[in-house]
Coordinates of C-alpha atoms in Angstrom, one line a residue:
Chain A
M11 CA 3.6 -17.7 20.6
S12 CA 0.1 -18.9 20.0
D13 CA -0.2 -21.0 23.2
A14 CA -1.9 -18.7 25.6
T15 CA -1.2 -20.8 28.6
A16 CA 1.3 -18.4 30.2
H17 CA -0.3 -16.5 33.0
P18 CA 1.0 -12.9 32.9
A19 CA 0.8 -12.4 36.6
L20 CA 2.5 -15.6 37.3
S21 CA 5.5 -15.2 35.1
A22 CA 5.8 -11.6 36.2
G23 CA 6.2 -12.8 39.7
I24 CA 9.2 -15.1 39.0
P25 CA 12.5 -13.6 39.9
A26 CA 14.4 -12.1 37.0
K27 CA 17.3 -14.6 37.0
V28 CA 15.3 -17.7 36.2
E29 CA 13.2 -15.8 33.6
T30 CA 14.4 -16.5 30.0
P31 CA 14.2 -13.7 27.5
F32 CA 11.3 -15.5 25.8
Q33 CA 9.3 -15.8 29.0
R34 CA 9.8 -12.1 29.6
F35 CA 8.8 -11.3 26.1
R36 CA 5.7 -13.5 26.5
A37 CA 4.7 -11.9 29.8
E38 CA 5.2 -8.4 28.4
F39 CA 3.2 -9.2 25.3
F40 CA 0.2 -10.5 27.1
E41 CA 0.2 -7.5 29.4
S42 CA -1.7 -5.6 26.7
K43 CA -5.3 -6.6 26.5
I44 CA -5.8 -5.3 23.0
A45 CA -2.8 -7.2 21.6
T46 CA -3.9 -10.4 23.3
V47 CA -7.4 -10.1 21.9
A48 CA -5.9 -9.3 18.4
L49 CA -3.6 -12.3 18.6
A50 CA -6.6 -14.5 19.6
V51 CA -8.6 -13.1 16.7
F52 CA -5.9 -13.7 14.2
G53 CA -5.2 -17.2 15.6
S54 CA -8.9 -18.0 15.2
I55 CA -9.0 -16.7 11.6
V56 CA -6.0 -18.9 10.7
L57 CA -7.6 -21.9 12.4
L58 CA -10.9 -21.3 10.6
A59 CA -9.1 -21.0 7.3
I60 CA -7.1 -24.2 7.9
L61 CA -10.2 -26.1 9.0
A62 CA -12.4 -24.8 6.2
P63 CA -13.1 -28.1 4.4
W64 CA -14.4 -29.7 7.7
I65 CA -16.5 -26.9 9.1
T66 CA -18.3 -25.5 6.1
P67 CA -21.5 -26.8 4.7
Q68 CA -20.3 -26.8 1.1
N69 CA -17.2 -26.6 -1.0
P70 CA -17.9 -23.4 -2.9
Y71 CA -15.8 -24.4 -5.9
D72 CA -17.2 -27.9 -6.4
L73 CA -19.9 -27.1 -9.0
A74 CA -21.8 -30.2 -8.0
Q75 CA -22.5 -28.6 -4.6
V76 CA -23.4 -25.2 -5.8
S77 CA -26.9 -24.4 -7.1
V78 CA -27.8 -21.3 -9.1
M79 CA -31.2 -21.6 -7.4
D80 CA -29.5 -20.3 -4.2
G81 CA -28.2 -17.1 -5.9
R82 CA -28.2 -13.8 -4.0
L83 CA -30.1 -15.1 -0.9
P84 CA -30.1 -12.8 2.1
P85 CA -28.3 -13.9 5.3
G86 CA -30.2 -16.5 7.2
S87 CA -31.9 -18.1 4.2
E88 CA -32.2 -21.8 3.8
A89 CA -30.2 -23.3 1.0
F90 CA -31.7 -25.7 -1.6
D91 CA -29.7 -28.5 0.2
G92 CA -31.3 -27.8 3.5
Y93 CA -28.6 -26.0 5.5
T94 CA -28.9 -22.4 6.6
M95 CA -26.8 -19.7 4.9
W96 CA -26.1 -17.5 7.9
L97 CA -24.2 -15.0 5.8
G98 CA -26.3 -15.3 2.7
S99 CA -25.1 -16.4 -0.8
D100 CA -23.4 -14.7 -3.7
G101 CA -24.4 -14.2 -7.3
S102 CA -23.7 -17.8 -8.4
G103 CA -25.3 -19.4 -5.4
R104 CA -22.2 -20.1 -3.2
D105 CA -22.7 -20.0 0.5
L106 CA -20.8 -16.9 1.6
Y107 CA -19.6 -18.4 4.9
S108 CA -18.0 -21.3 3.0
A109 CA -16.7 -19.0 0.3
I110 CA -15.1 -16.6 2.9
L111 CA -13.3 -19.4 4.7
Y112 CA -12.0 -20.8 1.5
G113 CA -11.1 -17.3 0.3
L114 CA -9.2 -16.7 3.5
R115 CA -7.0 -19.7 2.8
I116 CA -5.9 -18.1 -0.5
S117 CA -5.5 -14.6 1.0
L118 CA -3.5 -15.9 4.0
T119 CA -1.3 -18.1 1.8
V120 CA -0.5 -15.3 -0.6
G121 CA 0.2 -12.9 2.3
L122 CA 2.4 -15.2 4.4
A123 CA 4.2 -16.7 1.4
S124 CA 5.1 -13.3 0.0
G125 CA 6.0 -12.0 3.4
V126 CA 8.4 -14.9 4.2
I127 CA 10.0 -14.9 0.7
A128 CA 10.5 -11.1 0.8
L129 CA 11.9 -11.4 4.3
L130 CA 14.5 -14.0 3.3
I131 CA 15.5 -12.1 0.2
G132 CA 15.6 -8.7 1.9
M133 CA 17.4 -10.1 4.9
A134 CA 20.1 -11.7 2.7
I135 CA 20.6 -8.5 0.6
G136 CA 20.6 -6.3 3.7
L137 CA 23.2 -8.4 5.5
V138 CA 25.4 -8.5 2.4
A139 CA 25.2 -4.7 2.2
A140 CA 26.0 -4.2 5.8
Y141 CA 28.9 -6.6 5.9
A142 CA 30.4 -5.9 2.4
G143 CA 30.4 -2.1 2.8
G144 CA 32.0 0.1 0.2
R145 CA 30.8 0.1 -3.4
I146 CA 28.5 -2.9 -3.1
E147 CA 26.7 -1.4 -0.1
A148 CA 26.4 1.9 -2.0
I149 CA 24.9 0.3 -5.0
I150 CA 22.5 -1.9 -3.0
M151 CA 21.3 1.0 -0.9
R152 CA 20.8 3.2 -3.9
I153 CA 18.5 0.6 -5.4
V154 CA 16.7 0.2 -2.0
D155 CA 16.2 4.0 -1.6
L156 CA 15.0 4.2 -5.2
Q157 CA 12.4 1.6 -4.7
L158 CA 11.2 3.0 -1.4
S159 CA 10.6 6.3 -3.1
F160 CA 7.7 4.6 -5.0
P161 CA 4.7 3.5 -2.9
A162 CA 4.6 -0.3 -2.5
S163 CA 1.1 -0.4 -4.0
L164 CA 2.3 1.3 -7.2
V165 CA 5.3 -1.1 -7.5
A166 CA 3.0 -4.1 -7.1
L167 CA 0.5 -2.6 -9.6
M168 CA 3.4 -2.2 -12.1
M169 CA 4.5 -5.7 -11.5
V170 CA 1.1 -7.3 -12.1
A171 CA 0.7 -5.1 -15.2
A172 CA 3.9 -6.7 -16.4
L173 CA 3.5 -10.3 -15.0
G174 CA -0.2 -11.0 -15.4
K175 CA -2.7 -12.9 -13.2
G176 CA -2.1 -15.9 -11.0
V177 CA -1.1 -16.9 -7.5
D178 CA 2.6 -17.4 -8.3
K179 CA 2.7 -14.1 -10.2
I180 CA 1.0 -12.1 -7.5
I181 CA 3.4 -13.5 -4.9
L182 CA 6.3 -12.5 -7.0
A183 CA 4.8 -9.0 -7.5
L184 CA 4.4 -8.6 -3.7
V185 CA 7.9 -9.9 -3.0
I186 CA 9.3 -7.4 -5.5
A187 CA 7.2 -4.6 -3.9
Q188 CA 8.3 -5.5 -0.4
W189 CA 11.9 -6.9 -0.2
A190 CA 13.4 -3.4 0.1
Y191 CA 11.6 -2.7 3.5
Y192 CA 13.3 -5.8 5.0
A193 CA 16.7 -5.0 3.4
R194 CA 16.7 -1.5 4.8
T195 CA 15.8 -2.7 8.3
V196 CA 18.3 -5.5 8.4
R197 CA 21.1 -3.3 7.1
A198 CA 20.4 -0.6 9.6
T199 CA 20.3 -3.0 12.5
A200 CA 23.3 -5.0 11.3
L201 CA 25.4 -1.9 11.0
V202 CA 24.8 -1.1 14.7
E203 CA 25.4 -4.7 15.7
R204 CA 28.7 -4.9 13.7
G205 CA 30.2 -2.2 15.9
K206 CA 29.5 -4.0 19.2
E207 CA 32.1 -5.8 21.3
Y208 CA 30.8 -9.3 20.9
V209 CA 31.4 -9.1 17.1
E210 CA 34.9 -7.8 17.8
A211 CA 35.4 -10.7 20.3
A212 CA 34.2 -13.2 17.7
Q213 CA 36.6 -11.7 15.1
C214 CA 39.5 -12.0 17.6
L215 CA 38.6 -15.7 18.1
G216 CA 39.2 -16.2 14.4
I217 CA 35.6 -17.2 13.6
S218 CA 34.8 -17.0 9.9
R219 CA 33.0 -14.0 8.5
F220 CA 30.1 -16.1 7.2
R221 CA 29.6 -17.6 10.7
I222 CA 29.8 -14.2 12.4
V223 CA 27.2 -12.7 10.1
F224 CA 24.7 -15.6 10.3
R225 CA 25.3 -17.0 13.8
H226 CA 26.1 -13.9 15.7
I227 CA 24.8 -10.8 14.0
L228 CA 21.6 -12.1 12.4
P229 CA 20.0 -13.4 15.6
N230 CA 20.4 -9.9 17.1
C231 CA 18.6 -8.4 14.1
M232 CA 15.5 -10.5 14.5
A233 CA 13.5 -8.2 16.7
P234 CA 13.0 -5.3 14.2
L235 CA 12.6 -7.9 11.4
I236 CA 9.7 -9.5 13.2
V237 CA 8.0 -6.2 13.7
V238 CA 8.5 -5.2 10.0
G239 CA 7.4 -8.7 9.0
T240 CA 4.1 -8.5 10.8
V241 CA 3.2 -5.1 9.4
Q242 CA 4.4 -6.0 5.9
T243 CA 2.4 -9.2 5.9
A244 CA -0.8 -7.3 6.8
S245 CA -0.1 -4.9 4.0
A246 CA 0.6 -7.8 1.6
I247 CA -2.8 -9.3 2.4
S248 CA -4.5 -6.0 1.9
L249 CA -2.5 -5.2 -1.3
E250 CA -3.4 -8.6 -2.8
A251 CA -7.1 -7.9 -1.9
T252 CA -6.8 -4.5 -3.5
L253 CA -5.3 -5.8 -6.7
S254 CA -7.8 -8.7 -6.9
F255 CA -10.6 -6.2 -6.4
L256 CA -9.3 -4.1 -9.3
G257 CA -9.4 -7.3 -11.4
V258 CA -5.6 -7.4 -11.9
G259 CA -4.7 -9.7 -9.1
L260 CA -6.0 -13.2 -8.7
P261 CA -8.3 -14.8 -11.4
Q262 CA -11.9 -16.0 -10.7
T263 CA -10.6 -19.5 -10.4
E264 CA -8.5 -18.6 -7.3
P265 CA -11.1 -16.6 -5.4
S266 CA -9.4 -14.8 -2.6
I267 CA -11.2 -12.4 -0.3
G268 CA -10.5 -9.6 -2.7
V269 CA -12.1 -11.5 -5.6
L270 CA -15.2 -12.2 -3.4
I271 CA -15.5 -8.5 -2.6
A272 CA -15.2 -7.5 -6.2
N273 CA -17.9 -10.0 -7.2
G274 CA -20.2 -8.5 -4.6
F275 CA -19.5 -5.0 -5.7
E276 CA -21.9 -5.1 -8.7
Y277 CA -24.8 -6.1 -6.3
M278 CA -24.1 -3.4 -3.8
L279 CA -25.9 -0.6 -5.5
S280 CA -29.1 -2.7 -5.6
G281 CA -29.0 -3.1 -1.8
R282 CA -27.6 -6.6 -1.6
Y283 CA -24.9 -5.5 0.7
W284 CA -24.0 -8.9 2.2
I285 CA -22.1 -10.2 -0.8
S286 CA -19.4 -7.6 -0.4
V287 CA -19.7 -6.6 3.2
F288 CA -19.1 -10.0 4.9
P289 CA -15.9 -10.8 2.9
G290 CA -14.9 -7.2 3.6
L291 CA -15.3 -7.7 7.3
A292 CA -13.2 -10.9 7.2
L293 CA -10.4 -9.0 5.5
L294 CA -10.8 -6.1 8.0
F295 CA -10.5 -8.4 11.0
T296 CA -7.4 -10.1 9.5
V297 CA -5.5 -7.0 8.6
V298 CA -6.4 -5.0 11.7
S299 CA -5.6 -7.8 14.1
I300 CA -2.2 -8.4 12.5
N301 CA -1.5 -4.6 12.7
L302 CA -2.5 -4.4 16.3
V303 CA -0.2 -7.4 17.2
G304 CA 2.6 -5.7 15.2
D305 CA 2.1 -2.4 16.9
H306 CA 2.4 -4.0 20.3
L307 CA 5.4 -6.1 19.2
R308 CA 7.2 -2.9 18.3
D309 CA 6.7 -1.7 21.9
V310 CA 7.7 -4.9 23.5
L311 CA 10.7 -5.6 21.3
N312 CA 12.1 -2.1 21.4
P313 CA 15.0 -2.1 23.9
R314 CA 14.7 1.6 24.4
L315 CA 11.3 1.2 26.0
K316 CA 12.5 -1.5 28.5
K317 CA 11.5 -0.7 32.0
Chain B
M10 CA 26.1 22.6 -6.1
T11 CA 25.9 22.5 -9.9
V12 CA 27.9 19.2 -9.9
F13 CA 25.4 17.8 -7.4
I14 CA 22.4 18.8 -9.5
I15 CA 24.0 17.3 -12.7
R16 CA 24.8 14.1 -10.9
R17 CA 21.3 13.8 -9.6
L18 CA 19.9 14.6 -13.1
L19 CA 22.0 11.9 -14.7
Q20 CA 20.9 9.5 -12.0
A21 CA 17.2 10.4 -12.6
L22 CA 17.7 9.8 -16.4
L23 CA 19.3 6.4 -15.7
V24 CA 16.3 5.5 -13.5
V25 CA 13.8 6.5 -16.1
F26 CA 15.8 4.5 -18.7
M27 CA 15.9 1.4 -16.5
M28 CA 12.2 1.6 -15.7
S29 CA 11.5 2.0 -19.4
V30 CA 13.3 -1.3 -20.0
I31 CA 11.5 -3.1 -17.2
V32 CA 8.1 -1.7 -18.0
F33 CA 8.4 -2.2 -21.8
F34 CA 9.7 -5.8 -21.7
G35 CA 7.5 -6.8 -18.8
V36 CA 4.3 -5.5 -20.4
N37 CA 5.1 -6.9 -23.8
I38 CA 5.6 -10.4 -22.6
V39 CA 2.1 -10.9 -21.1
G40 CA -0.8 -12.3 -23.1
D41 CA -1.6 -11.8 -26.8
P42 CA -3.4 -8.6 -27.4
V43 CA -4.3 -9.5 -31.0
Y44 CA -7.0 -12.0 -29.9
M45 CA -8.7 -9.2 -27.9
L46 CA -8.8 -7.0 -31.0
V47 CA -9.9 -9.1 -33.9
S48 CA -13.3 -10.6 -34.1
P49 CA -13.7 -14.2 -33.0
D50 CA -14.4 -15.5 -36.5
A51 CA -11.4 -13.7 -38.1
D52 CA -9.3 -16.0 -40.3
Q53 CA -5.5 -16.4 -40.2
A54 CA -5.0 -13.6 -42.8
D55 CA -6.9 -11.1 -40.7
I56 CA -5.0 -12.0 -37.6
E57 CA -1.7 -11.6 -39.4
A58 CA -2.7 -8.3 -40.9
A59 CA -3.6 -7.0 -37.4
I60 CA -0.3 -8.3 -36.0
S61 CA 1.7 -6.4 -38.6
R62 CA -0.5 -3.3 -38.3
L63 CA 0.3 -3.1 -34.6
G64 CA 4.0 -3.8 -35.3
L65 CA 4.0 -6.9 -33.2
D66 CA 5.6 -9.0 -35.9
R67 CA 8.9 -7.3 -35.4
P68 CA 11.5 -8.6 -33.0
I69 CA 11.0 -7.2 -29.4
L70 CA 14.3 -5.4 -29.4
E71 CA 13.3 -3.5 -32.6
Q72 CA 9.9 -2.7 -31.0
Y73 CA 11.7 -1.3 -28.0
W74 CA 14.1 0.7 -30.2
L75 CA 11.1 2.2 -32.0
F76 CA 9.4 3.0 -28.7
L77 CA 12.6 4.8 -27.4
K78 CA 12.9 6.8 -30.6
G79 CA 9.2 7.8 -30.4
A80 CA 9.5 8.5 -26.7
A81 CA 12.4 10.9 -27.3
Q82 CA 10.0 12.9 -29.6
G83 CA 7.1 12.8 -27.1
D84 CA 5.3 9.9 -28.9
L85 CA 4.6 6.9 -26.6
G86 CA 2.8 4.9 -29.3
N87 CA -0.9 4.5 -30.3
S88 CA -3.5 2.8 -28.2
F89 CA -4.5 -0.6 -29.6
I90 CA -8.1 -0.1 -28.6
F91 CA -8.8 3.6 -29.4
G92 CA -6.2 4.1 -32.2
E93 CA -5.3 7.5 -30.6
P94 CA -1.8 8.4 -29.3
A95 CA -1.5 6.9 -25.8
L96 CA 0.0 10.1 -24.4
K97 CA -3.0 12.1 -25.7
L98 CA -5.4 9.7 -24.0
I99 CA -3.6 10.0 -20.7
L100 CA -3.4 13.8 -20.8
H101 CA -7.1 13.8 -21.6
H102 CA -7.8 11.9 -18.4
M103 CA -5.2 13.7 -16.3
P104 CA -7.3 16.7 -15.2
A105 CA -9.9 14.5 -13.5
T106 CA -7.2 12.7 -11.5
M107 CA -5.4 15.9 -10.6
E108 CA -8.7 17.4 -9.4
L109 CA -9.4 14.4 -7.3
A110 CA -5.8 14.3 -5.8
F111 CA -5.9 18.0 -5.0
S112 CA -9.3 17.7 -3.4
A113 CA -8.0 14.8 -1.3
L114 CA -5.0 16.8 -0.2
F115 CA -7.2 19.7 0.7
L116 CA -9.4 17.5 2.8
A117 CA -6.4 15.8 4.5
I118 CA -5.1 19.2 5.5
V119 CA -8.3 20.8 6.7
I120 CA -9.5 17.7 8.6
G121 CA -6.2 16.1 9.7
I122 CA -4.3 19.1 11.0
P123 CA -7.1 20.4 13.4
L124 CA -7.8 16.9 14.7
G125 CA -4.0 16.3 15.2
L126 CA -3.7 19.7 17.0
Y127 CA -6.5 18.8 19.4
A128 CA -5.1 15.3 20.0
G129 CA -1.7 16.9 20.7
L130 CA -3.0 19.5 23.1
Y131 CA -5.2 17.2 25.1
P132 CA -3.4 13.8 24.8
D133 CA -5.3 12.2 27.7
G134 CA -8.8 13.2 26.7
M135 CA -11.4 10.7 25.6
L136 CA -11.8 12.5 22.2
S137 CA -8.1 12.4 21.6
K138 CA -7.9 8.7 22.3
G139 CA -10.8 8.3 19.9
I140 CA -9.0 10.3 17.2
M141 CA -5.9 8.3 17.5
A142 CA -7.8 5.0 17.4
A143 CA -9.6 6.2 14.3
S144 CA -6.2 7.1 12.7
I145 CA -4.9 3.5 13.3
F146 CA -8.0 2.3 11.4
G147 CA -7.3 4.9 8.7
F148 CA -3.9 3.3 8.3
S149 CA -4.9 -0.3 8.3
L150 CA -8.2 -0.3 6.4
P151 CA -7.8 -1.1 2.8
T152 CA -8.8 1.9 0.7
F153 CA -11.1 0.0 -1.6
W154 CA -13.0 -1.4 1.3
V155 CA -13.6 2.0 2.9
G156 CA -14.7 3.2 -0.5
L157 CA -17.3 0.4 -0.6
M158 CA -18.6 1.4 2.8
L159 CA -18.8 5.0 1.9
I160 CA -20.9 4.2 -1.2
M161 CA -23.1 1.9 0.9
L162 CA -23.6 4.5 3.6
F163 CA -23.8 7.8 1.8
A164 CA -25.0 6.8 -1.6
V165 CA -27.2 3.7 -1.2
E166 CA -28.6 4.0 2.4
L167 CA -28.8 7.8 2.9
Q168 CA -28.8 8.8 -0.7
W169 CA -27.1 12.1 0.0
V170 CA -24.6 12.1 -2.8
P171 CA -24.3 10.1 -6.1
A172 CA -22.1 7.0 -6.0
T173 CA -20.3 7.1 -9.3
G174 CA -19.1 9.3 -12.1
R175 CA -17.9 12.9 -12.4
G176 CA -20.5 15.7 -12.3
D177 CA -21.0 18.9 -14.3
I178 CA -17.9 20.8 -15.1
G179 CA -17.7 24.5 -14.3
S180 CA -15.1 27.1 -15.3
F181 CA -13.3 29.6 -13.0
L182 CA -10.4 31.8 -13.9
G183 CA -10.0 29.7 -17.0
I184 CA -9.6 26.4 -15.1
Q185 CA -12.1 23.7 -16.0
S186 CA -13.1 21.6 -13.1
S187 CA -16.0 19.9 -11.5
I188 CA -15.4 21.5 -8.1
F189 CA -16.9 24.8 -9.4
T190 CA -20.4 23.4 -9.7
L191 CA -22.7 22.1 -7.0
D192 CA -23.3 18.9 -8.9
G193 CA -19.6 18.4 -9.5
L194 CA -18.9 18.9 -5.8
S195 CA -21.5 16.3 -4.8
H196 CA -19.8 13.8 -7.1
I197 CA -16.3 14.5 -6.0
F198 CA -17.0 14.4 -2.2
L199 CA -17.0 10.6 -1.7
P200 CA -14.0 9.8 -3.9
A201 CA -12.0 12.6 -2.5
L202 CA -12.8 11.6 1.1
N203 CA -11.9 8.0 0.3
L204 CA -8.6 9.0 -1.3
A205 CA -7.9 11.4 1.6
L206 CA -8.4 8.9 4.5
L207 CA -4.9 7.6 4.6
K208 CA -3.5 11.1 4.4
I209 CA -5.9 12.4 7.1
S210 CA -4.4 9.8 9.4
L211 CA -0.9 10.8 8.5
A212 CA -1.7 14.5 9.0
I213 CA -3.2 13.7 12.4
R214 CA -0.2 11.7 13.6
L215 CA 2.4 14.2 12.3
T216 CA 0.6 17.2 13.8
R217 CA 0.0 15.5 17.1
A218 CA 3.7 14.5 17.4
G219 CA 4.8 18.0 16.5
V220 CA 2.5 19.7 18.9
R221 CA 3.4 17.4 21.8
E222 CA 7.1 18.0 21.2
A223 CA 6.7 21.8 20.7
M224 CA 4.6 22.3 23.9
G225 CA 7.5 21.4 26.1
L226 CA 10.1 23.6 24.4
D227 CA 11.5 26.8 25.8
Y228 CA 10.0 29.2 23.4
V229 CA 6.5 28.1 24.4
K230 CA 7.4 28.6 28.1
Y231 CA 8.9 31.9 27.3
A232 CA 5.7 33.0 25.4
R233 CA 3.7 31.9 28.4
A234 CA 5.9 33.8 30.8
K235 CA 5.5 36.9 28.6
G236 CA 1.8 36.6 29.2
L237 CA 0.6 35.7 25.7
S238 CA -2.8 34.0 25.5
T239 CA -2.8 30.2 25.0
R240 CA -4.7 30.8 21.8
R241 CA -2.1 33.0 20.4
I242 CA 0.8 30.7 21.5
I243 CA -0.8 27.8 19.8
L244 CA -2.1 29.4 16.6
V245 CA 0.8 31.7 15.9
H246 CA 3.9 30.3 17.5
V247 CA 3.4 26.5 17.8
M248 CA 1.6 26.2 14.4
K249 CA 4.3 28.1 12.6
N250 CA 6.9 25.7 13.8
I251 CA 5.2 22.4 13.2
M252 CA 3.7 23.4 9.9
I253 CA 7.0 23.1 8.0
P254 CA 7.5 19.3 8.4
V255 CA 3.8 18.6 8.1
V256 CA 3.4 20.5 4.8
T257 CA 6.7 19.0 3.5
V258 CA 5.5 15.5 4.1
M259 CA 2.0 16.2 2.8
G260 CA 3.5 17.6 -0.4
L261 CA 5.6 14.6 -0.8
E262 CA 2.6 12.4 -0.4
F263 CA 1.0 14.0 -3.4
G264 CA 2.7 11.5 -5.7
S265 CA 1.3 8.6 -3.8
L266 CA -2.2 10.2 -3.9
I267 CA -2.0 10.0 -7.7
G268 CA -0.8 6.4 -7.4
F269 CA -3.6 5.4 -5.0
S270 CA -6.2 7.1 -7.2
V271 CA -6.1 4.0 -9.3
V272 CA -8.2 2.2 -6.6
T273 CA -10.5 5.1 -5.8
E274 CA -11.2 5.9 -9.5
T275 CA -12.1 2.2 -10.2
I276 CA -14.6 2.1 -7.3
F277 CA -16.3 5.4 -8.0
A278 CA -16.1 5.1 -11.8
W279 CA -14.1 8.4 -11.8
P280 CA -12.9 9.0 -15.4
G281 CA -9.3 9.6 -14.5
M282 CA -5.9 8.2 -15.5
G283 CA -6.1 5.4 -12.9
K284 CA -9.3 4.0 -14.4
L285 CA -7.7 4.3 -17.8
L286 CA -4.8 2.2 -16.6
I287 CA -6.9 -0.6 -15.1
D288 CA -9.1 -0.8 -18.3
A289 CA -5.9 -0.8 -20.4
I290 CA -4.4 -3.7 -18.3
L291 CA -7.5 -5.7 -18.7
Q292 CA -7.8 -5.1 -22.4
L293 CA -4.0 -5.7 -22.9
D294 CA -3.8 -2.2 -24.4
R295 CA 0.0 -2.3 -24.0
P296 CA 1.0 1.2 -25.3
V297 CA -1.4 2.9 -22.8
V298 CA -0.1 0.7 -19.9
V299 CA 3.5 1.5 -20.8
A300 CA 2.7 5.2 -21.3
Y301 CA 0.9 5.5 -18.0
L302 CA 3.6 3.7 -16.1
M303 CA 6.3 5.9 -17.7
I304 CA 4.5 9.1 -16.9
I305 CA 4.1 8.0 -13.2
V306 CA 7.8 7.0 -13.0
L307 CA 8.7 10.4 -14.5
F308 CA 6.4 12.1 -12.0
F309 CA 8.0 10.4 -9.0
V310 CA 11.5 10.9 -10.2
L311 CA 10.8 14.6 -10.7
I312 CA 9.3 15.0 -7.2
N313 CA 12.3 13.2 -5.7
L314 CA 14.7 15.2 -7.7
I315 CA 13.1 18.5 -6.6
V316 CA 13.1 17.3 -2.9
D317 CA 16.7 16.2 -3.1
I318 CA 17.8 19.6 -4.6
L319 CA 15.7 21.6 -2.1
Y320 CA 17.2 19.6 0.8
S321 CA 20.7 20.0 -0.5
I322 CA 20.1 23.8 -0.5
L323 CA 18.7 23.7 3.0
D324 CA 21.1 21.3 4.5
P325 CA 24.6 21.2 2.9
R326 CA 25.5 18.0 4.7
V327 CA 23.3 16.1 2.3
R328 CA 25.4 17.3 -0.6
L329 CA 28.8 16.5 1.1
Q330 CA 27.7 13.1 2.1
D331 CA 26.7 12.3 -1.5
Q332 CA 30.1 13.3 -2.7
G333 CA 31.8 11.2 -0.1
A334 CA 29.9 8.0 -1.2

């Protein structure tokens, strides 16, 4: 998806019969300028986070490279080691540009990991509910409804109150807070798919239940799952930042974007805005770009809106 | 109908019981609160005395049983830090949170509905597109970040309103609240706005969708044919119809306002239940954490129960479906 080589006008011109569904999807996706820009922004953020060790002047968590002399310098100041701190430095003298890129690595890892795990668990449970039916379905869906009646942020907060701090624990908390959204989506789609002719045909051919569910029904449930997945990943990232900001998410030793913002908060009232604001902007660009991509994916993947 | 209500009540009780198990055992596994309470140079005897005073030397099942027995009598245990009953501490902080949540709900309604109405009536106007774009931001911006920006803009740069704390408390018709004094209003403005942002976006979207749908319906055409002024059609006929879903949803969102107030209260140092919870989590004050979470669970279960019952009265199909399952 991230290779932007497809020319929208070009692929739109190709006759429909040689156009694969993926090509059509790609052409439709890049029709929207906002979504294209958002995808490019998100791609760059991921790239910057991955490349962080090679493109930042310091490793903000290697104490040998951080000097307290550089503490709270405004943007554009020159560091003790000679490089320019374009975004200023934080309370303990870390270059903010470096700290943000390293922080993004943690935030993105937590968001994506919890998103993928929640998707897999929710998908499995939703499929079981849709295919088992009867009492099992009733019990599963009661639990799902029950959980969805609490806001995800509150469930996550409860979980961190119970689990404590740490990357593994926050991922677990986010998975518990989010699996129900996936389960509900998969079950609803799978119920519709189950009634279609191709499933009946597969049953007549004597294909096993397991194979029908995973090879035939599941691929047809992917479109809504992808949409929910993007939106939920954005909300996982923002939820992790919120919990870390409150001091109940990640510890100081795992400084995600939320931890950086929390550290800068105490300096905000004295006018040293940059310590909080720049990490905040990084979070903002990440979350908003994912949401814009998700919003457009919803339009593109919705068969009811097909031209 | 009675059977339905009894079934739902039993289900609600079961939920509260299950949550009490999850919350109690979860919270009591993390960390060791004793080391936060005794002084660093305490010897082993002091530590053991503290452990037995807090009842932490008993097996966890016995602790849970004592908790359940107490909870049935309205006693959720004593705070480790303050030594007061946890329930009393939470009730003491509750008015501040309620005041904040109600103010936010009020702001969401008086700001969100008119903007949504405008965006629904003139969907192609520049202003409408601006409103809708802003509402997307309202949904995707993290609450705490918006709170920081509000503080920076209105409290630090412009210095219009104070950044933190709750102002003077006034009394009106026997209700004590900070919204009855000027100082109190200036303190509540930013946190209430911060808490309201998400709900403002929601109100805008609901109202806009409702208006756009209603404007094409027959009763609007008929009202026009009858010669009623546009103003009257919109304010009396359209508004009356779209207000029901909007108000229902906004009412339902009240619970999540209380949940979200944890974030807002921490940023603005608002002395409510949410701030109490965060402080309690950080200090491992288990009884307060358990009590807060149980109260919130109870709150949500009650809201859902009331909504379920109201819907079953309004729409009998809900009840029948439940019996079929």
